[in-house]
XYZ file of C-alpha atoms in Angstrom:
622
model
C 0.182 10.065 37.277
C 3.351 9.934 39.380
C 5.690 6.992 40.081
C 6.213 3.826 38.078
C 3.229 2.444 36.140
C 2.539 -1.362 36.460
C 0.670 -3.306 33.799
C -2.268 -3.516 36.454
C -2.424 0.286 36.540
C -3.095 0.994 32.860
C -6.644 2.392 32.482
C -9.108 0.078 30.738
C -9.903 2.621 28.008
C -6.290 2.882 27.165
C -5.877 -0.841 27.205
C -8.751 -1.194 24.701
C -7.262 1.431 22.452
C -3.966 -0.595 22.514
C -5.708 -3.701 21.715
C -7.580 -2.116 18.846
C -4.181 -1.028 17.299
C -2.768 -4.451 17.758
C -5.914 -6.087 16.249
C -5.292 -3.817 13.130
C -1.643 -4.563 12.932
C -1.928 -8.281 13.500
C -5.444 -9.441 12.949
C -6.677 -12.955 13.665
C -6.344 -15.388 10.683
C -3.633 -13.417 8.860
C -0.207 -15.114 8.884
C 2.865 -12.924 8.464
C 5.351 -15.632 9.032
C 4.996 -19.328 8.024
C 5.815 -20.587 11.511
C 3.812 -18.058 13.478
C 0.589 -20.187 13.584
C -1.047 -22.614 15.981
C -0.912 -25.400 13.307
C 2.950 -25.325 13.311
C 3.348 -24.634 17.008
C 1.118 -27.520 18.283
C 1.349 -29.804 15.250
C -1.566 -30.582 12.973
C -2.487 -33.752 14.818
C -2.921 -31.745 17.999
C -5.554 -29.581 16.368
C -7.650 -32.723 16.065
C -7.030 -33.703 19.653
C -9.514 -32.121 22.032
C -7.395 -32.811 25.089
C -4.656 -30.385 23.885
C -6.824 -27.405 23.294
C -7.185 -24.135 24.901
C -8.668 -23.187 28.312
C -10.284 -19.799 28.531
C -10.263 -18.079 31.887
C -13.785 -17.800 33.037
C -15.101 -20.841 30.953
C -15.416 -24.379 31.927
C -13.151 -27.054 30.608
C -15.891 -28.557 28.642
C -16.477 -25.302 26.803
C -15.046 -23.814 23.592
C -11.486 -23.835 24.823
C -11.312 -27.507 25.613
C -13.880 -29.356 23.422
C -12.635 -29.088 19.834
C -13.365 -31.609 17.207
C -11.060 -30.410 14.319
C -11.094 -33.805 12.670
C -14.714 -33.445 11.610
C -14.242 -29.934 10.458
C -11.229 -30.606 8.244
C -12.263 -34.104 7.058
C -12.511 -33.854 3.196
C -11.293 -30.326 3.226
C -9.395 -29.006 0.214
C -7.057 -27.080 2.623
C -3.727 -28.864 3.167
C -3.725 -27.830 6.804
C -5.337 -25.119 8.976
C -3.613 -21.834 8.672
C -4.572 -19.334 11.327
C -2.683 -17.239 13.878
C -3.166 -16.356 17.490
C -2.041 -12.817 16.323
C -2.960 -9.935 18.688
C -4.700 -12.188 21.233
C -1.427 -13.101 22.689
C -1.433 -9.714 24.454
C -4.731 -10.743 26.309
C -2.688 -13.315 28.344
C -0.339 -10.845 29.919
C -2.304 -10.883 33.128
C -5.832 -11.689 34.281
C -6.800 -8.046 34.209
C -5.763 -7.586 30.561
C -7.742 -10.624 29.593
C -10.914 -9.441 31.588
C -10.704 -6.079 29.780
C -10.340 -7.750 26.309
C -13.153 -10.291 26.907
C -15.492 -7.513 28.130
C -14.933 -5.370 24.965
C -17.184 -6.761 22.020
C -15.578 -4.286 19.526
C -12.173 -6.168 19.793
C -13.803 -9.381 18.352
C -15.813 -8.196 15.335
C -13.206 -9.175 12.733
C -14.219 -12.844 11.742
C -11.713 -14.709 9.551
C -13.309 -17.921 8.128
C -10.056 -19.825 8.234
C -10.273 -20.346 12.054
C -11.515 -23.669 13.331
C -15.219 -23.817 13.616
C -15.450 -23.683 17.386
C -12.944 -20.746 17.572
C -15.056 -18.923 15.032
C -18.304 -19.396 16.947
C -16.328 -18.341 20.117
C -15.086 -15.130 18.571
C -18.697 -14.264 17.407
C -19.968 -14.974 20.977
C -17.372 -12.531 22.283
C -18.525 -9.902 19.785
C -21.951 -10.102 21.423
C -24.373 -8.039 19.235
C -21.746 -5.768 17.501
C -21.558 -5.654 13.670
C -19.355 -8.200 12.061
C -16.533 -8.029 9.560
C -16.287 -11.334 7.644
C -13.009 -12.363 6.004
C -13.079 -15.409 3.626
C -9.550 -16.394 2.454
C -8.610 -17.741 -0.809
C -7.911 -21.229 0.548
C -11.259 -21.704 2.041
C -13.599 -24.531 0.910
C -17.070 -23.732 -0.280
C -18.901 -26.468 1.482
C -17.407 -25.522 4.851
C -18.343 -21.979 4.279
C -21.916 -22.805 3.738
C -22.064 -24.838 6.846
C -20.418 -22.106 8.922
C -22.834 -19.532 7.647
C -25.777 -21.695 8.336
C -24.501 -22.118 11.983
C -24.035 -18.286 12.297
C -27.608 -17.290 11.631
C -26.593 -13.679 12.155
C -26.220 -12.484 8.625
C -28.072 -9.310 9.373
C -25.092 -8.296 11.613
C -22.597 -8.309 8.726
C -21.059 -4.943 8.241
C -18.193 -5.911 5.896
C -17.493 -8.931 3.790
C -14.186 -9.506 2.118
C -13.970 -12.769 0.020
C -10.767 -13.754 -1.644
C -12.035 -17.057 -2.816
C -13.209 -16.721 -6.474
C -15.262 -19.964 -6.254
C -17.078 -19.156 -2.959
C -20.227 -17.707 -4.628
C -20.517 -15.002 -2.037
C -23.971 -13.842 -3.084
C -25.468 -17.426 -2.930
C -24.123 -17.694 0.569
C -25.855 -14.493 1.592
C -29.244 -15.891 0.732
C -31.555 -16.541 -2.287
C -33.583 -13.310 -1.671
C -30.638 -11.282 -2.973
C -30.814 -13.006 -6.333
C -34.510 -12.236 -6.549
C -34.095 -8.561 -6.227
C -35.630 -8.268 -2.696
C -34.264 -5.979 -0.066
C -31.775 -7.809 2.237
C -32.128 -7.581 5.950
C -28.518 -6.563 6.716
C -26.663 -3.354 7.261
C -23.769 -4.388 4.974
C -21.573 -1.383 4.230
C -18.616 -2.936 2.443
C -18.327 -5.707 -0.032
C -14.982 -6.894 -1.385
C -15.206 -10.052 -3.634
C -13.014 -11.955 -5.968
C -15.084 -13.751 -8.609
C -14.937 -15.404 -11.996
C -18.391 -14.116 -13.102
C -20.744 -11.699 -11.392
C -24.162 -13.198 -10.744
C -27.502 -11.359 -11.637
C -27.588 -9.963 -8.038
C -29.323 -6.719 -7.095
C -26.845 -4.950 -5.033
C -29.511 -2.340 -4.311
C -30.831 -4.840 -1.747
C -28.010 -3.473 0.454
C -29.406 -0.085 1.178
C -26.399 0.865 3.395
C -23.603 -0.124 1.176
C -20.962 2.550 0.658
C -17.919 0.595 -0.768
C -18.016 -2.123 -3.442
C -14.816 -3.864 -4.692
C -15.037 -6.510 -7.358
C -11.977 -8.315 -8.820
C -12.598 -10.509 -11.888
C -10.084 -13.370 -11.867
C -10.138 -14.563 -15.478
C -8.307 -13.932 -18.740
C -11.686 -13.265 -20.369
C -13.986 -12.101 -17.589
C -17.771 -12.439 -17.851
C -19.403 -9.197 -16.630
C -22.857 -10.351 -17.367
C -25.759 -8.599 -15.756
C -23.251 -6.520 -13.524
C -22.418 -4.542 -16.625
C -25.745 -4.242 -18.440
C -27.837 -3.342 -15.465
C -25.341 -1.269 -13.597
C -27.595 1.820 -13.431
C -30.200 0.006 -11.517
C -28.016 -2.415 -9.548
C -25.742 0.046 -7.835
C -27.276 1.657 -4.709
C -27.259 5.504 -4.393
C -25.380 5.190 -1.104
C -22.268 3.968 -2.845
C -19.292 6.283 -2.481
C -16.311 3.961 -3.212
C -15.991 1.745 -6.179
C -13.153 -0.544 -7.166
C -13.296 -2.713 -10.313
C -10.222 -4.854 -11.474
C -9.345 -7.599 -13.775
C -6.265 -9.842 -12.920
C -4.820 -12.438 -15.202
C -1.408 -13.975 -15.722
C -1.216 -12.939 -19.319
C -0.079 -9.538 -20.666
C -2.297 -6.845 -19.177
C -4.906 -5.518 -21.374
C -7.954 -3.228 -20.759
C -11.617 -4.369 -20.841
C -14.521 -2.111 -21.516
C -17.772 -1.780 -19.472
C -20.864 -0.242 -21.100
C -22.011 3.363 -20.726
C -24.665 2.161 -18.144
C -22.000 2.753 -15.556
C -21.785 6.553 -16.265
C -24.734 7.394 -14.245
C -23.212 5.919 -11.060
C -19.979 7.886 -11.137
C -21.042 11.400 -9.978
C -21.830 10.237 -6.423
C -18.355 8.573 -6.020
C -15.742 9.899 -3.642
C -13.207 7.055 -4.419
C -12.774 5.371 -7.776
C -10.321 2.673 -8.567
C -10.152 1.123 -11.973
C -7.565 -1.574 -12.712
C -7.466 -2.450 -16.412
C -11.209 -1.700 -16.790
C -12.619 1.354 -18.601
C -16.079 2.813 -19.254
C -17.524 3.318 -22.696
C -18.397 6.997 -22.831
C -21.342 7.913 -25.084
C -20.528 9.066 -28.568
C -20.422 12.921 -28.575
C -19.827 13.330 -24.886
C -16.750 15.422 -24.402
C -16.410 15.129 -20.583
C -18.088 13.869 -17.442
C -18.157 16.071 -14.346
C -17.305 14.261 -11.013
C -17.907 16.925 -8.343
C -17.463 14.601 -5.319
C -14.397 12.592 -6.375
C -11.508 12.950 -3.975
C -9.350 9.918 -4.761
C -8.634 8.375 -8.211
C -6.486 5.255 -8.933
C -6.244 4.122 -12.493
C -4.235 1.328 -14.235
C -4.412 1.313 -17.983
C -2.425 -0.329 -20.790
C -1.407 0.451 -24.346
C -3.755 2.504 -26.299
C -6.124 3.022 -23.257
C -3.523 5.035 -21.337
C -4.963 8.337 -20.560
C -8.427 7.353 -21.643
C -10.304 8.112 -18.428
C -8.644 11.392 -17.634
C -9.422 12.735 -21.004
C -13.176 12.587 -20.232
C -13.316 13.209 -16.500
C -13.315 16.630 -14.875
C -12.481 16.287 -11.137
C -11.943 19.744 -9.618
C -11.794 18.405 -5.976
C -9.398 15.612 -6.694
C -6.947 15.329 -3.813
C -5.225 12.009 -4.286
C -4.191 10.781 -7.745
C -2.499 7.460 -8.585
C -1.861 6.414 -12.205
C -0.281 3.385 -13.690
C 0.402 3.238 -17.479
C 1.677 0.010 -18.912
C 3.268 -0.037 -22.383
C 1.816 3.216 -23.709
C 2.469 4.415 -27.261
C 4.337 7.737 -26.864
C 6.465 9.812 -29.291
C 10.132 10.445 -28.901
C 9.640 14.011 -27.612
C 6.636 15.753 -26.133
C 5.360 19.190 -25.123
C 3.397 20.693 -22.318
C 0.196 19.807 -24.118
C 1.094 16.215 -24.374
C 2.201 16.170 -20.571
C -1.104 17.619 -19.575
C -2.920 15.026 -21.679
C -1.301 12.217 -19.813
C -3.274 13.330 -16.689
C -1.131 16.054 -15.229
C -3.427 18.694 -16.415
C -6.367 17.257 -14.307
C -4.195 17.424 -11.140
C -2.146 20.678 -11.776
C -4.579 22.834 -13.808
C -8.146 21.682 -13.173
C -8.093 21.473 -9.418
C -10.304 23.668 -7.313
C -8.850 26.570 -5.363
C -9.515 24.559 -2.132
C -6.929 22.118 -3.078
C -3.518 22.975 -1.757
C -0.409 23.255 -4.117
C 2.375 20.851 -4.116
C 5.315 21.369 -1.740
C 7.399 18.314 -2.768
C 8.136 16.586 -6.129
C 10.090 13.561 -6.997
C 10.886 13.007 -10.639
C 12.706 9.889 -11.853
C 13.204 8.705 -15.443
C 15.140 5.611 -16.363
C 16.441 3.821 -19.476
C 17.654 0.300 -19.680
C 18.201 -2.308 -22.312
C 14.740 -3.762 -21.630
C 12.419 -0.914 -20.694
C 11.889 2.807 -19.930
C 10.405 4.076 -16.646
C 8.821 7.341 -15.470
C 7.967 7.863 -11.823
C 6.419 11.105 -10.613
C 5.396 11.582 -7.021
C 4.032 14.677 -5.426
C 2.968 15.846 -1.930
C 0.621 18.684 -1.262
C 0.532 21.091 1.540
C -1.912 20.435 4.398
C -5.211 22.194 4.518
C -3.605 24.971 6.609
C -2.138 26.264 3.248
C 1.460 27.296 3.050
C 2.154 27.330 6.800
C 5.701 26.322 7.263
C 4.890 24.532 10.480
C 2.685 22.205 8.575
C 5.483 21.360 6.074
C 7.264 18.060 6.527
C 9.428 16.793 3.661
C 8.383 13.290 2.947
C 11.712 12.357 1.164
C 14.649 11.367 3.218
C 18.168 10.916 1.981
C 18.163 7.145 2.401
C 14.669 6.402 1.033
C 11.707 7.700 -0.823
C 8.353 6.891 0.638
C 5.708 6.982 -1.937
C 2.772 5.244 -0.106
C 1.525 8.508 1.277
C 1.977 10.674 -1.959
C -0.906 12.825 -3.111
C 0.150 12.385 -6.770
C 1.646 9.211 -8.234
C 2.139 8.773 -11.891
C 4.073 5.626 -13.177
C 4.756 4.782 -16.850
C 6.566 1.706 -18.102
C 7.234 0.884 -21.697
C 9.327 -1.663 -23.656
C 12.749 -0.847 -24.914
C 13.381 -3.764 -27.233
C 16.130 -2.072 -29.231
C 18.059 -0.812 -26.260
C 18.295 2.754 -27.585
C 14.754 3.835 -27.315
C 14.495 7.560 -26.033
C 10.714 7.657 -25.789
C 9.661 10.826 -23.990
C 13.217 11.913 -23.852
C 12.395 15.571 -22.762
C 9.574 14.645 -20.427
C 11.486 15.884 -17.278
C 12.257 19.245 -18.570
C 8.688 19.712 -19.964
C 7.004 18.682 -16.883
C 9.182 20.947 -14.731
C 8.188 23.881 -16.930
C 4.600 23.703 -15.582
C 3.744 26.935 -13.701
C 1.980 25.025 -10.915
C 5.412 23.726 -9.719
C 6.504 27.190 -8.555
C 5.219 26.326 -5.197
C 7.770 23.636 -4.479
C 9.866 23.575 -1.398
C 11.625 20.357 -2.267
C 12.684 18.842 -5.572
C 14.195 15.353 -6.125
C 15.641 14.530 -9.496
C 16.994 11.092 -10.712
C 17.436 11.312 -14.541
C 19.274 9.185 -16.982
C 22.026 11.012 -18.885
C 20.823 9.786 -22.350
C 17.644 11.684 -21.989
C 17.192 15.110 -23.591
C 18.024 17.218 -20.452
C 18.846 20.422 -22.231
C 21.806 22.794 -21.308
C 22.600 25.189 -18.523
C 20.254 27.838 -20.033
C 17.359 25.501 -20.113
C 17.859 24.546 -16.372
C 18.324 28.140 -15.441
C 14.885 28.908 -16.960
C 13.360 25.972 -15.168
C 14.658 26.962 -11.767
C 13.892 30.593 -11.976
C 10.076 30.399 -11.123
C 10.977 28.018 -8.080
C 12.008 30.813 -5.784
C 10.499 29.100 -2.781
C 12.566 25.903 -3.104
C 14.526 24.961 -0.041
C 15.946 21.607 -0.818
C 17.300 20.168 -4.076
C 18.156 16.506 -4.295
C 20.015 15.092 -7.305
C 20.875 11.408 -7.757
C 23.637 10.241 -10.096
C 22.581 7.762 -12.754
C 22.990 4.205 -11.723
C 24.826 3.445 -14.965
C 27.598 5.913 -14.162
C 27.556 6.984 -17.821
C 27.651 10.588 -16.770
C 26.269 13.272 -14.455
C 23.459 15.724 -15.061
C 26.041 18.518 -15.136
C 23.775 21.125 -16.636
C 21.667 21.034 -13.421
C 24.755 21.700 -11.328
C 26.026 24.409 -13.496
C 22.626 26.237 -13.415
C 23.119 26.677 -9.601
C 26.118 28.977 -9.911
C 25.918 32.662 -10.425
C 24.871 33.975 -13.849
C 24.987 37.545 -15.095
C 21.614 37.344 -16.861
C 19.791 36.650 -13.640
C 18.566 39.657 -11.761
C 19.282 38.082 -8.266
C 22.544 36.525 -9.491
C 21.387 33.000 -8.572
C 18.483 30.654 -9.326
C 16.859 29.083 -6.271
C 17.846 32.032 -4.199
C 16.460 30.582 -0.833
C 17.813 27.025 -1.292
C 19.200 25.967 2.243
C 20.282 22.333 1.469
C 21.755 20.470 -1.496
C 21.792 16.670 -1.484
C 23.824 14.629 -3.822
C 23.159 10.832 -3.929
C 25.762 8.605 -5.142
C 27.955 11.092 -6.919
C 31.461 10.045 -7.781
C 33.914 12.923 -6.921
C 36.528 11.379 -9.290
C 34.208 11.902 -12.273
C 35.303 14.809 -14.494
C 34.894 18.111 -12.890
C 32.117 16.943 -10.515
C 34.180 17.459 -7.284
C 35.667 20.739 -8.416
C 32.285 22.061 -9.703
C 30.564 21.283 -6.386
C 33.283 22.926 -4.414
C 33.081 26.154 -6.549
C 29.178 26.101 -6.244
C 29.284 25.724 -2.415
C 31.872 28.532 -2.036
C 29.837 30.839 -4.313
C 26.452 30.091 -2.676
C 27.496 30.063 0.984
C 28.443 33.693 1.030
C 25.504 34.945 -1.230
C 22.586 32.600 -0.575
C 21.103 30.810 2.484
C 22.803 27.524 1.619
C 23.602 25.864 4.929
C 24.483 22.115 4.236
C 25.607 19.893 1.480
C 24.644 16.297 2.073
C 26.835 13.621 0.416
C 24.875 10.259 0.326
C 26.741 7.296 -1.103
C 26.428 3.569 -1.695
C 30.218 3.436 -1.687
C 32.272 4.176 1.490
C 35.284 4.871 -0.729
C 33.685 8.054 -1.833
C 33.913 9.641 1.618
C 37.578 10.317 1.757
C 37.526 11.960 -1.870
C 34.731 14.138 -0.978
C 36.221 15.145 2.427
C 39.421 16.235 0.568
C 37.366 18.482 -1.756
C 34.880 19.904 0.740
C 36.781 19.730 4.085
C 37.571 23.370 4.529
C 34.342 25.065 3.365
C 33.550 27.761 5.928
C 29.827 28.472 6.603
C 28.409 25.245 5.113
C 28.127 21.970 6.841
C 28.979 18.966 4.731
C 27.283 15.781 5.876
C 28.446 12.409 4.725
C 25.859 9.686 4.888
C 25.500 5.993 3.589
C 22.618 4.112 1.966
C 23.225 0.981 3.997
C 20.763 -0.882 6.087
C 21.200 0.001 9.708
C 22.110 -2.762 12.157
C 18.962 -2.350 14.175
C 16.997 -3.580 11.241
C 18.883 -6.835 10.824
C 17.779 -9.909 12.717
C 20.268 -12.735 13.239
C 19.169 -16.300 13.847
C 21.444 -19.010 15.045
C 21.112 -22.071 12.794
C 21.598 -24.235 15.793
C 18.437 -23.055 17.298
C 16.344 -23.960 14.235
C 15.929 -27.587 15.589
C 15.871 -30.863 13.645
C 13.165 -32.352 11.599
C 10.764 -33.670 14.270
C 9.114 -36.262 12.026
C 12.169 -38.478 11.751
C 14.595 -37.382 14.547
C 15.191 -39.620 17.613
C 15.520 -37.682 20.893
C 17.632 -39.192 23.698
C 16.204 -38.888 27.184
C 12.668 -38.135 26.093
C 9.769 -40.306 25.300
C 8.521 -38.821 21.997
C 5.280 -40.159 20.505
C 4.162 -38.819 17.137
C 1.106 -41.061 17.053
C -2.041 -38.863 17.322
C -4.403 -41.717 17.847
C -4.390 -41.478 21.659
C -6.503 -38.675 22.845
C -5.985 -39.291 26.482
C -2.297 -38.652 26.629
C -0.847 -35.169 26.108
C 1.656 -35.123 23.436
C 5.027 -33.410 23.894
C 6.526 -31.300 21.108
C 10.288 -30.427 21.136
C 10.593 -26.690 21.940
C 7.074 -26.494 23.393
C 6.685 -26.920 27.063
C 3.942 -29.337 28.268
C 0.758 -27.445 29.026
C 1.671 -24.292 27.075
C -1.330 -24.642 24.735
C -3.872 -24.606 27.585
C -4.283 -20.753 27.631
C -3.500 -19.591 24.103
C -6.805 -18.286 22.753
């Protein structure tokens, strides 16, 4: 396409795709900002005034966009005020053509949040035509209102997904009495996500198409009831994703479900257990999960590592583990590290699972707690193709949301001198599966048992493919992991002279050049490696601008290696400044000169003016 492109020239199929992305990023009914909702923009009283509502292009004034009766809907509601957002639908008012495309695309209107006003809700369903519906019930919703809305819908067979955050909503009762009697339900429900205080004696097998079930028990002492005892017969064979969680405000602890669940696990592709564990039968050494690809586990105290001790998952691709307050010894060995779960994702994986190309290892100690964070990224399915390799760790941030392996451990350090798992880092790095690494990021406390230069030389020798080493100085500034730096210089007992012979980049985060020998050691290392190895750049990343001049004095005249100085400061383009003068006064009590402001919402015949909102602006919002 040549020449400038106007908004009217965008093809409909491209517009629909853009709208789909907007609907996912900013769905209806979800508020990202407290002031980004209609209730705040128009005033709560306006929501009850049908003369101030919305006019939809293509509909008469006495239709949905004009004739709202919010007073009836919200009368007696437990909600303090309606909280909903116009969200992505703002884009449908750019021009008439965009709105026409949006209104003629039923798939854009299938997400139904039950915190919309009743008439808006019914209008969204009308726009969805006969497409399957995704129902969202927020935590603040009121049960009586939900029952009324569901009765008005009459289209429960169209429900594809239900997400209910209201623990008192009794979702299964709302779906119909037949469900509680074990009869097949006339719906194509595929996903059910509920928060509850106790699970009813409902036969989930009634949903023949269900593939995803998520249940969160919101109690200190949850009542699992028939959900636990009859799991083998209640769970449909079509289920491939299962998430079970217990949330409470007290200290986290694990709850046990009966062995009835074991028979449902082999069909799962995704399993997420949050402080819940299964009671494995006595004498059963392990359970084989041939289809499992993603595992997310949160365990506490003596339960830490319980599930991975029994489960064999040869095709596991994504692994996320959270251990809270486990009981570990002062030191460990490779057998102990494997038992934590690393053996399942490093030793027991199938040959079809690619190896790791990046590993981030952090271990902290403070006066209150100890922390271990391990994050790993695997090669793509193309194998070791360098074109497929993208380092996920930047100098200024570490993104862990997309990590294939995440293992997090936290324990109390009441005495302040606890050195639990002090040698964990060196033991984990000795695992032979890590020889595939292209990037390694280390952030280790100096009070840990980090070994000497010989230990790190032995750890680095198998990592011949490593290209990028990133080392962070401890935040306490007690000292530097000097043995790591010393291991990078030439050693006569190494056949090639250097460990990490193909390392091209060295990144030092928050290192103080004035610390004893650190600046001189780095200069010596760079001079040695630049002429004998592929080292091309040394990145100095600092929280302190004062370090720059010191580093430049030490590394300014290095030939053959580029020294890059960076900062860990928030860039200006991420900062939004707001003028306090634009925030406006408190409208409820402020007098405005030159304007006739009436805050009485009893007169429905006269349009109310709100400061900062032009008269008539609300007529074409939804």
